[in-house]
Amino acid sequence: MDLLNKIKEAGVIGAGGAGFPAHIKLNCKVEYFIINGLECEPLLQSDKYLMRNKSDEIVSTAEKIGNAIEAEHIVIGLKEEYYDEVLALKESIKKLNSKVELHLSKTFYPAGDEQILVYEITGRTIPPGGIPLNVGAVVSNVGTVFNIFEAIQDKPVIYKFVTVIGEIAKPSIIKVPIGTSVEECIEKCGGTNVEDYVVIMGGPMMGKLISKEMAVDRVITKTDGAILVLPADHYLAQKEKMTVQHMKNQAKSACIQCHYCTDMCPRFLIGHPLHPHKIMRGIALSEDNDEVFKEALICCECGICELYACPMGLSPKRINVYLKGKLRQKGVKWNNTADIFQGHVLRDYRKIPTGRLISRLALNKYMSQKFEEGQEINPQKISIPLRQGIGAPADPIVKVGDKIEKGQMIAQIEEGKMGSNIHASINGEVVEINQNIVIRAIQVEVIP
Ligand code: SF4
Ligand code: SF4
């Protein structure tokens, strides 16, 4: 079986972003194969854990993939402050006599954004609405590369390394079978330090906020990497509660058109025609200004404009999210263009130091948390979504009552459709099939 088929069979999708199927993404020939180890969001640790502990696997697989796609440059991007990880990767490169290179970045946000990383390494701006392939690059997360290492050994994607951080008794990086509930992950880490809390799935800037009640049913999928627990009255939790109408009223009454939001916007700074201050002016005046609002489609939702730049505490990012929904309904698209875009001359001076961002977000107390590593969860029940990441749901190939083994394929993506195969992450019995396949663990009898 060739590499792409092994990746498809094992159900590998992008581990750090939207979950694009890896066998489709890597079906190309490019100049740059870039491996993203920058852990874009503050506080997250899972990619560092992998680079520290699985450096041989990551380097050897990066080279294998890079050769398959005929990349001239195979580059792992990570932060220069990741001393242990840089050391581990350098040793692996030397030991394996590999042509893989390291690109060491300063600690700024959002250094791990795919478009920013491509710009930093290649000096090329991906056109608005485009993809790295438009400038001769393809980017995979280190977690994806590790999953491809496993796929080559015929091991499917059935677990994730998840950072559990924040108001947690024992902050940890835990190995979690796909389909385990978020609540169970929190319990495994000793529970929370506060009674009333919210959970952010992912990092503080771009993660999705859920209530503690939702954490019971929310399960870990192939794209999850972090669980951040915050007090329910934390600034980030309160900001999420604001209605769209309230945001629009604020834009009308309080936007002083200082354009700091634009000046600090990382997409504007790599040359994209994205001007959040104009969008804010537009929404204050009318709902009907698609020529200006169209710019919202190229917003990556990094949150810098509202959580760092705006002196008035307004919400350009969430206005953009709102507009994107409306524009998509109308079928408005950003047409990829062959134009060449140039980064802003002041870009280097406008990078946001991650430490300052963390202070602004009132997250300093979680910076120095010590992590327990490597614990594994053994859930009694899992619920595995049939659709994980971009594409169609996979079709179940098991039925209620079937006994299944860990690693067995339980749902398959139809030939020709975009999506990923799904595998069981524990031994057990199928007890329910809806949009998820629910499996109850089978107790193994211990014979005295
Ligand atoms: S969230 Fe704000 S700063 Fe980030 S890309 Fe969008 S407009 Fe720019
Ligand atoms: S930074 Fe805030 S106040 Fe200034 S233009 Fe942007 S939204 Fe308006």
PDB file of N, CA and C in Angstrom, residues 243-325:
ATOM      1  N   THR A 243     -24.054  39.874  22.888  1.00  0.00           N
ATOM      2  CA  THR A 243     -24.860  39.581  21.700  1.00  0.00           C
ATOM      3  C   THR A 243     -24.346  40.374  20.499  1.00  0.00           C
ATOM      4  N   VAL A 244     -24.735  39.923  19.301  1.00  0.00           N
ATOM      5  CA  VAL A 244     -24.329  40.629  18.076  1.00  0.00           C
ATOM      6  C   VAL A 244     -24.879  42.048  18.097  1.00  0.00           C
ATOM      7  N   GLN A 245     -26.123  42.198  18.567  1.00  0.00           N
ATOM      8  CA  GLN A 245     -26.725  43.537  18.601  1.00  0.00           C
ATOM      9  C   GLN A 245     -25.912  44.476  19.485  1.00  0.00           C
ATOM     10  N   HIS A 246     -25.481  43.937  20.625  1.00  0.00           N
ATOM     11  CA  HIS A 246     -24.667  44.739  21.544  1.00  0.00           C
ATOM     12  C   HIS A 246     -23.360  45.157  20.855  1.00  0.00           C
ATOM     13  N   MET A 247     -22.733  44.204  20.131  1.00  0.00           N
ATOM     14  CA  MET A 247     -21.481  44.515  19.430  1.00  0.00           C
ATOM     15  C   MET A 247     -21.701  45.600  18.379  1.00  0.00           C
ATOM     16  N   LYS A 248     -22.839  45.495  17.685  1.00  0.00           N
ATOM     17  CA  LYS A 248     -23.120  46.496  16.642  1.00  0.00           C
ATOM     18  C   LYS A 248     -23.366  47.867  17.279  1.00  0.00           C
ATOM     19  N   ASN A 249     -24.088  47.866  18.398  1.00  0.00           N
ATOM     20  CA  ASN A 249     -24.327  49.134  19.092  1.00  0.00           C
ATOM     21  C   ASN A 249     -23.011  49.760  19.538  1.00  0.00           C
ATOM     22  N   GLN A 250     -22.104  48.905  20.018  1.00  0.00           N
ATOM     23  CA  GLN A 250     -20.793  49.420  20.442  1.00  0.00           C
ATOM     24  C   GLN A 250     -20.040  50.020  19.251  1.00  0.00           C
ATOM     25  N   ALA A 251     -20.135  49.333  18.100  1.00  0.00           N
ATOM     26  CA  ALA A 251     -19.440  49.851  16.907  1.00  0.00           C
ATOM     27  C   ALA A 251     -19.978  51.239  16.544  1.00  0.00           C
ATOM     28  N   LYS A 252     -21.306  51.406  16.702  1.00  0.00           N
ATOM     29  CA  LYS A 252     -21.918  52.716  16.378  1.00  0.00           C
ATOM     30  C   LYS A 252     -21.484  53.786  17.373  1.00  0.00           C
ATOM     31  N   SER A 253     -21.461  53.412  18.659  1.00  0.00           N
ATOM     32  CA  SER A 253     -21.301  54.451  19.686  1.00  0.00           C
ATOM     33  C   SER A 253     -19.864  54.653  20.137  1.00  0.00           C
ATOM     34  N   ALA A 254     -19.007  53.629  20.001  1.00  0.00           N
ATOM     35  CA  ALA A 254     -17.702  53.752  20.674  1.00  0.00           C
ATOM     36  C   ALA A 254     -16.499  53.583  19.760  1.00  0.00           C
ATOM     37  N   CYS A 255     -16.699  53.199  18.488  1.00  0.00           N
ATOM     38  CA  CYS A 255     -15.531  53.018  17.619  1.00  0.00           C
ATOM     39  C   CYS A 255     -14.977  54.388  17.250  1.00  0.00           C
ATOM     40  N   ILE A 256     -13.751  54.644  17.642  1.00  0.00           N
ATOM     41  CA  ILE A 256     -13.167  55.971  17.412  1.00  0.00           C
ATOM     42  C   ILE A 256     -12.349  56.014  16.119  1.00  0.00           C
ATOM     43  N   GLN A 257     -12.442  54.917  15.326  1.00  0.00           N
ATOM     44  CA  GLN A 257     -11.741  54.855  14.029  1.00  0.00           C
ATOM     45  C   GLN A 257     -10.234  55.147  14.155  1.00  0.00           C
ATOM     46  N   CYS A 258      -9.671  54.613  15.211  1.00  0.00           N
ATOM     47  CA  CYS A 258      -8.227  54.800  15.407  1.00  0.00           C
ATOM     48  C   CYS A 258      -7.410  53.893  14.483  1.00  0.00           C
ATOM     49  N   HIS A 259      -8.048  52.906  13.925  1.00  0.00           N
ATOM     50  CA  HIS A 259      -7.543  51.804  13.123  1.00  0.00           C
ATOM     51  C   HIS A 259      -6.373  51.018  13.725  1.00  0.00           C
ATOM     52  N   TYR A 260      -6.291  50.975  15.067  1.00  0.00           N
ATOM     53  CA  TYR A 260      -5.315  50.066  15.695  1.00  0.00           C
ATOM     54  C   TYR A 260      -5.621  48.615  15.319  1.00  0.00           C
ATOM     55  N   CYS A 261      -6.916  48.316  15.196  1.00  0.00           N
ATOM     56  CA  CYS A 261      -7.301  46.930  14.864  1.00  0.00           C
ATOM     57  C   CYS A 261      -6.685  46.531  13.520  1.00  0.00           C
ATOM     58  N   THR A 262      -6.676  47.448  12.577  1.00  0.00           N
ATOM     59  CA  THR A 262      -6.067  47.166  11.271  1.00  0.00           C
ATOM     60  C   THR A 262      -4.541  47.154  11.383  1.00  0.00           C
ATOM     61  N   ASP A 263      -4.005  48.137  12.100  1.00  0.00           N
ATOM     62  CA  ASP A 263      -2.536  48.240  12.200  1.00  0.00           C
ATOM     63  C   ASP A 263      -1.912  46.974  12.799  1.00  0.00           C
ATOM     64  N   MET A 264      -2.633  46.313  13.705  1.00  0.00           N
ATOM     65  CA  MET A 264      -2.072  45.133  14.375  1.00  0.00           C
ATOM     66  C   MET A 264      -2.525  43.819  13.746  1.00  0.00           C
ATOM     67  N   CYS A 265      -3.420  43.893  12.769  1.00  0.00           N
ATOM     68  CA  CYS A 265      -3.995  42.665  12.196  1.00  0.00           C
ATOM     69  C   CYS A 265      -2.915  41.878  11.437  1.00  0.00           C
ATOM     70  N   PRO A 266      -2.651  40.617  11.827  1.00  0.00           N
ATOM     71  CA  PRO A 266      -1.572  39.873  11.172  1.00  0.00           C
ATOM     72  C   PRO A 266      -1.810  39.603   9.692  1.00  0.00           C
ATOM     73  N   ARG A 267      -3.074  39.502   9.290  1.00  0.00           N
ATOM     74  CA  ARG A 267      -3.350  39.285   7.862  1.00  0.00           C
ATOM     75  C   ARG A 267      -3.120  40.580   7.071  1.00  0.00           C
ATOM     76  N   PHE A 268      -3.519  41.713   7.638  1.00  0.00           N
ATOM     77  CA  PHE A 268      -3.220  43.007   7.003  1.00  0.00           C
ATOM     78  C   PHE A 268      -1.700  43.165   6.865  1.00  0.00           C
ATOM     79  N   LEU A 269      -0.977  42.730   7.902  1.00  0.00           N
ATOM     80  CA  LEU A 269       0.477  42.943   7.917  1.00  0.00           C
ATOM     81  C   LEU A 269       1.236  42.053   6.938  1.00  0.00           C
ATOM     82  N   ILE A 270       0.612  40.951   6.481  1.00  0.00           N
ATOM     83  CA  ILE A 270       1.282  40.182   5.414  1.00  0.00           C
ATOM     84  C   ILE A 270       0.797  40.637   4.028  1.00  0.00           C
ATOM     85  N   GLY A 271      -0.010  41.670   4.006  1.00  0.00           N
ATOM     86  CA  GLY A 271      -0.373  42.263   2.727  1.00  0.00           C
ATOM     87  C   GLY A 271      -1.803  42.020   2.269  1.00  0.00           C
ATOM     88  N   HIS A 272      -2.611  41.379   3.114  1.00  0.00           N
ATOM     89  CA  HIS A 272      -4.001  41.124   2.691  1.00  0.00           C
ATOM     90  C   HIS A 272      -4.852  42.388   2.799  1.00  0.00           C
ATOM     91  N   PRO A 273      -5.783  42.546   1.878  1.00  0.00           N
ATOM     92  CA  PRO A 273      -6.669  43.723   1.944  1.00  0.00           C
ATOM     93  C   PRO A 273      -7.764  43.529   3.005  1.00  0.00           C
ATOM     94  N   LEU A 274      -7.342  43.465   4.252  1.00  0.00           N
ATOM     95  CA  LEU A 274      -8.277  43.287   5.374  1.00  0.00           C
ATOM     96  C   LEU A 274      -8.124  44.479   6.321  1.00  0.00           C
ATOM     97  N   HIS A 275      -9.213  45.234   6.468  1.00  0.00           N
ATOM     98  CA  HIS A 275      -9.175  46.468   7.264  1.00  0.00           C
ATOM     99  C   HIS A 275     -10.339  46.433   8.255  1.00  0.00           C
ATOM    100  N   PRO A 276     -10.140  45.808   9.422  1.00  0.00           N
ATOM    101  CA  PRO A 276     -11.270  45.701  10.347  1.00  0.00           C
ATOM    102  C   PRO A 276     -11.868  47.049  10.750  1.00  0.00           C
ATOM    103  N   HIS A 277     -11.073  48.126  10.766  1.00  0.00           N
ATOM    104  CA  HIS A 277     -11.664  49.424  11.153  1.00  0.00           C
ATOM    105  C   HIS A 277     -12.693  49.878  10.120  1.00  0.00           C
ATOM    106  N   LYS A 278     -12.451  49.520   8.849  1.00  0.00           N
ATOM    107  CA  LYS A 278     -13.439  49.892   7.819  1.00  0.00           C
ATOM    108  C   LYS A 278     -14.708  49.055   7.976  1.00  0.00           C
ATOM    109  N   ILE A 279     -14.517  47.790   8.334  1.00  0.00           N
ATOM    110  CA  ILE A 279     -15.688  46.925   8.537  1.00  0.00           C
ATOM    111  C   ILE A 279     -16.514  47.468   9.713  1.00  0.00           C
ATOM    112  N   MET A 280     -15.816  47.898  10.772  1.00  0.00           N
ATOM    113  CA  MET A 280     -16.536  48.448  11.933  1.00  0.00           C
ATOM    114  C   MET A 280     -17.281  49.734  11.552  1.00  0.00           C
ATOM    115  N   ARG A 281     -16.659  50.549  10.730  1.00  0.00           N
ATOM    116  CA  ARG A 281     -17.338  51.775  10.281  1.00  0.00           C
ATOM    117  C   ARG A 281     -18.548  51.401   9.434  1.00  0.00           C
ATOM    118  N   GLY A 282     -18.336  50.395   8.575  1.00  0.00           N
ATOM    119  CA  GLY A 282     -19.419  49.961   7.689  1.00  0.00           C
ATOM    120  C   GLY A 282     -20.611  49.430   8.467  1.00  0.00           C
ATOM    121  N   ILE A 283     -20.354  48.585   9.466  1.00  0.00           N
ATOM    122  CA  ILE A 283     -21.468  47.956  10.206  1.00  0.00           C
ATOM    123  C   ILE A 283     -22.190  49.011  11.058  1.00  0.00           C
ATOM    124  N   ALA A 284     -21.459  50.065  11.439  1.00  0.00           N
ATOM    125  CA  ALA A 284     -22.108  51.127  12.216  1.00  0.00           C
ATOM    126  C   ALA A 284     -23.108  51.889  11.357  1.00  0.00           C
ATOM    127  N   LEU A 285     -22.862  51.912  10.050  1.00  0.00           N
ATOM    128  CA  LEU A 285     -23.716  52.719   9.171  1.00  0.00           C
ATOM    129  C   LEU A 285     -24.825  51.915   8.503  1.00  0.00           C
ATOM    130  N   SER A 286     -24.520  50.655   8.157  1.00  0.00           N
ATOM    131  CA  SER A 286     -25.502  49.887   7.374  1.00  0.00           C
ATOM    132  C   SER A 286     -25.163  48.392   7.416  1.00  0.00           C
ATOM    133  N   GLU A 287     -26.179  47.563   7.182  1.00  0.00           N
ATOM    134  CA  GLU A 287     -25.937  46.102   7.108  1.00  0.00           C
ATOM    135  C   GLU A 287     -25.662  45.701   5.659  1.00  0.00           C
ATOM    136  N   ASP A 288     -25.706  46.706   4.790  1.00  0.00           N
ATOM    137  CA  ASP A 288     -25.701  46.406   3.367  1.00  0.00           C
ATOM    138  C   ASP A 288     -24.494  47.033   2.676  1.00  0.00           C
ATOM    139  N   ASN A 289     -23.349  46.452   2.929  1.00  0.00           N
ATOM    140  CA  ASN A 289     -22.137  47.050   2.373  1.00  0.00           C
ATOM    141  C   ASN A 289     -21.159  45.926   2.015  1.00  0.00           C
ATOM    142  N   ASP A 290     -21.642  45.022   1.147  1.00  0.00           N
ATOM    143  CA  ASP A 290     -20.897  43.788   0.907  1.00  0.00           C
ATOM    144  C   ASP A 290     -19.496  44.020   0.350  1.00  0.00           C
ATOM    145  N   GLU A 291     -19.293  45.113  -0.361  1.00  0.00           N
ATOM    146  CA  GLU A 291     -17.957  45.365  -0.918  1.00  0.00           C
ATOM    147  C   GLU A 291     -16.929  45.477   0.202  1.00  0.00           C
ATOM    148  N   VAL A 292     -17.305  46.188   1.292  1.00  0.00           N
ATOM    149  CA  VAL A 292     -16.402  46.307   2.448  1.00  0.00           C
ATOM    150  C   VAL A 292     -16.453  45.034   3.286  1.00  0.00           C
ATOM    151  N   PHE A 293     -17.668  44.533   3.526  1.00  0.00           N
ATOM    152  CA  PHE A 293     -17.819  43.378   4.413  1.00  0.00           C
ATOM    153  C   PHE A 293     -17.125  42.124   3.868  1.00  0.00           C
ATOM    154  N   LYS A 294     -16.967  42.085   2.553  1.00  0.00           N
ATOM    155  CA  LYS A 294     -16.330  40.926   1.927  1.00  0.00           C
ATOM    156  C   LYS A 294     -14.929  40.662   2.502  1.00  0.00           C
ATOM    157  N   GLU A 295     -14.307  41.738   2.982  1.00  0.00           N
ATOM    158  CA  GLU A 295     -12.982  41.568   3.580  1.00  0.00           C
ATOM    159  C   GLU A 295     -13.014  40.625   4.788  1.00  0.00           C
ATOM    160  N   ALA A 296     -14.183  40.577   5.442  1.00  0.00           N
ATOM    161  CA  ALA A 296     -14.303  39.712   6.633  1.00  0.00           C
ATOM    162  C   ALA A 296     -14.012  38.251   6.296  1.00  0.00           C
ATOM    163  N   LEU A 297     -14.233  37.883   5.029  1.00  0.00           N
ATOM    164  CA  LEU A 297     -14.037  36.480   4.637  1.00  0.00           C
ATOM    165  C   LEU A 297     -12.581  36.043   4.757  1.00  0.00           C
ATOM    166  N   ILE A 298     -11.644  37.012   4.764  1.00  0.00           N
ATOM    167  CA  ILE A 298     -10.230  36.617   4.853  1.00  0.00           C
ATOM    168  C   ILE A 298      -9.673  36.803   6.274  1.00  0.00           C
ATOM    169  N   CYS A 299     -10.578  37.045   7.220  1.00  0.00           N
ATOM    170  CA  CYS A 299     -10.175  37.149   8.629  1.00  0.00           C
ATOM    171  C   CYS A 299      -9.944  35.737   9.160  1.00  0.00           C
ATOM    172  N   CYS A 300      -8.811  35.522   9.845  1.00  0.00           N
ATOM    173  CA  CYS A 300      -8.520  34.175  10.370  1.00  0.00           C
ATOM    174  C   CYS A 300      -9.043  34.005  11.791  1.00  0.00           C
ATOM    175  N   GLU A 301      -9.704  35.022  12.325  1.00  0.00           N
ATOM    176  CA  GLU A 301     -10.314  34.980  13.660  1.00  0.00           C
ATOM    177  C   GLU A 301      -9.280  34.815  14.768  1.00  0.00           C
ATOM    178  N   CYS A 302      -8.105  35.409  14.565  1.00  0.00           N
ATOM    179  CA  CYS A 302      -7.045  35.285  15.570  1.00  0.00           C
ATOM    180  C   CYS A 302      -7.374  36.036  16.847  1.00  0.00           C
ATOM    181  N   GLY A 303      -8.233  37.048  16.752  1.00  0.00           N
ATOM    182  CA  GLY A 303      -8.681  37.760  17.953  1.00  0.00           C
ATOM    183  C   GLY A 303      -7.797  38.926  18.383  1.00  0.00           C
ATOM    184  N   ILE A 304      -6.707  39.195  17.658  1.00  0.00           N
ATOM    185  CA  ILE A 304      -5.812  40.289  18.080  1.00  0.00           C
ATOM    186  C   ILE A 304      -6.556  41.619  18.119  1.00  0.00           C
ATOM    187  N   CYS A 305      -7.399  41.861  17.109  1.00  0.00           N
ATOM    188  CA  CYS A 305      -8.079  43.152  17.030  1.00  0.00           C
ATOM    189  C   CYS A 305      -8.904  43.417  18.289  1.00  0.00           C
ATOM    190  N   GLU A 306      -9.616  42.415  18.792  1.00  0.00           N
ATOM    191  CA  GLU A 306     -10.504  42.701  19.919  1.00  0.00           C
ATOM    192  C   GLU A 306      -9.900  42.385  21.279  1.00  0.00           C
ATOM    193  N   LEU A 307      -8.968  41.435  21.333  1.00  0.00           N
ATOM    194  CA  LEU A 307      -8.436  41.082  22.653  1.00  0.00           C
ATOM    195  C   LEU A 307      -7.105  41.765  22.945  1.00  0.00           C
ATOM    196  N   TYR A 308      -6.550  42.453  21.952  1.00  0.00           N
ATOM    197  CA  TYR A 308      -5.257  43.107  22.171  1.00  0.00           C
ATOM    198  C   TYR A 308      -5.226  44.555  21.660  1.00  0.00           C
ATOM    199  N   ALA A 309      -5.701  44.760  20.443  1.00  0.00           N
ATOM    200  CA  ALA A 309      -5.465  46.062  19.796  1.00  0.00           C
ATOM    201  C   ALA A 309      -6.458  47.156  20.200  1.00  0.00           C
ATOM    202  N   CYS A 310      -7.718  46.827  20.252  1.00  0.00           N
ATOM    203  CA  CYS A 310      -8.739  47.881  20.361  1.00  0.00           C
ATOM    204  C   CYS A 310      -8.707  48.558  21.738  1.00  0.00           C
ATOM    205  N   PRO A 311      -8.497  49.878  21.767  1.00  0.00           N
ATOM    206  CA  PRO A 311      -8.452  50.571  23.061  1.00  0.00           C
ATOM    207  C   PRO A 311      -9.832  50.744  23.685  1.00  0.00           C
ATOM    208  N   MET A 312     -10.881  50.478  22.889  1.00  0.00           N
ATOM    209  CA  MET A 312     -12.244  50.683  23.395  1.00  0.00           C
ATOM    210  C   MET A 312     -12.924  49.370  23.780  1.00  0.00           C
ATOM    211  N   GLY A 313     -12.192  48.264  23.654  1.00  0.00           N
ATOM    212  CA  GLY A 313     -12.767  46.966  24.043  1.00  0.00           C
ATOM    213  C   GLY A 313     -13.863  46.496  23.101  1.00  0.00           C
ATOM    214  N   LEU A 314     -13.774  46.867  21.833  1.00  0.00           N
ATOM    215  CA  LEU A 314     -14.823  46.468  20.875  1.00  0.00           C
ATOM    216  C   LEU A 314     -14.494  45.100  20.258  1.00  0.00           C
ATOM    217  N   SER A 315     -15.361  44.639  19.370  1.00  0.00           N
ATOM    218  CA  SER A 315     -15.280  43.238  18.939  1.00  0.00           C
ATOM    219  C   SER A 315     -15.217  43.052  17.416  1.00  0.00           C
ATOM    220  N   PRO A 316     -14.208  43.607  16.743  1.00  0.00           N
ATOM    221  CA  PRO A 316     -14.147  43.422  15.285  1.00  0.00           C
ATOM    222  C   PRO A 316     -14.137  41.962  14.863  1.00  0.00           C
ATOM    223  N   LYS A 317     -13.439  41.118  15.616  1.00  0.00           N
ATOM    224  CA  LYS A 317     -13.382  39.703  15.209  1.00  0.00           C
ATOM    225  C   LYS A 317     -14.788  39.096  15.171  1.00  0.00           C
ATOM    226  N   ARG A 318     -15.551  39.332  16.243  1.00  0.00           N
ATOM    227  CA  ARG A 318     -16.863  38.684  16.247  1.00  0.00           C
ATOM    228  C   ARG A 318     -17.845  39.321  15.273  1.00  0.00           C
ATOM    229  N   ILE A 319     -17.622  40.577  14.956  1.00  0.00           N
ATOM    230  CA  ILE A 319     -18.403  41.184  13.872  1.00  0.00           C
ATOM    231  C   ILE A 319     -18.050  40.453  12.568  1.00  0.00           C
ATOM    232  N   ASN A 320     -16.764  40.169  12.381  1.00  0.00           N
ATOM    233  CA  ASN A 320     -16.346  39.442  11.167  1.00  0.00           C
ATOM    234  C   ASN A 320     -16.979  38.049  11.098  1.00  0.00           C
ATOM    235  N   VAL A 321     -17.001  37.361  12.239  1.00  0.00           N
ATOM    236  CA  VAL A 321     -17.604  36.016  12.266  1.00  0.00           C
ATOM    237  C   VAL A 321     -19.076  36.109  11.862  1.00  0.00           C
ATOM    238  N   TYR A 322     -19.750  37.114  12.407  1.00  0.00           N
ATOM    239  CA  TYR A 322     -21.168  37.326  12.097  1.00  0.00           C
ATOM    240  C   TYR A 322     -21.348  37.605  10.593  1.00  0.00           C
ATOM    241  N   LEU A 323     -20.479  38.491  10.056  1.00  0.00           N
ATOM    242  CA  LEU A 323     -20.597  38.843   8.629  1.00  0.00           C
ATOM    243  C   LEU A 323     -20.272  37.655   7.725  1.00  0.00           C
ATOM    244  N   LYS A 324     -19.286  36.860   8.136  1.00  0.00           N
ATOM    245  CA  LYS A 324     -18.936  35.692   7.318  1.00  0.00           C
ATOM    246  C   LYS A 324     -20.156  34.795   7.117  1.00  0.00           C
ATOM    247  N   GLY A 325     -20.876  34.564   8.206  1.00  0.00           N
ATOM    248  CA  GLY A 325     -22.083  33.728   8.122  1.00  0.00           C
ATOM    249  C   GLY A 325     -23.063  34.293   7.110  1.00  0.00           C
TER     250      GLY A 325
END
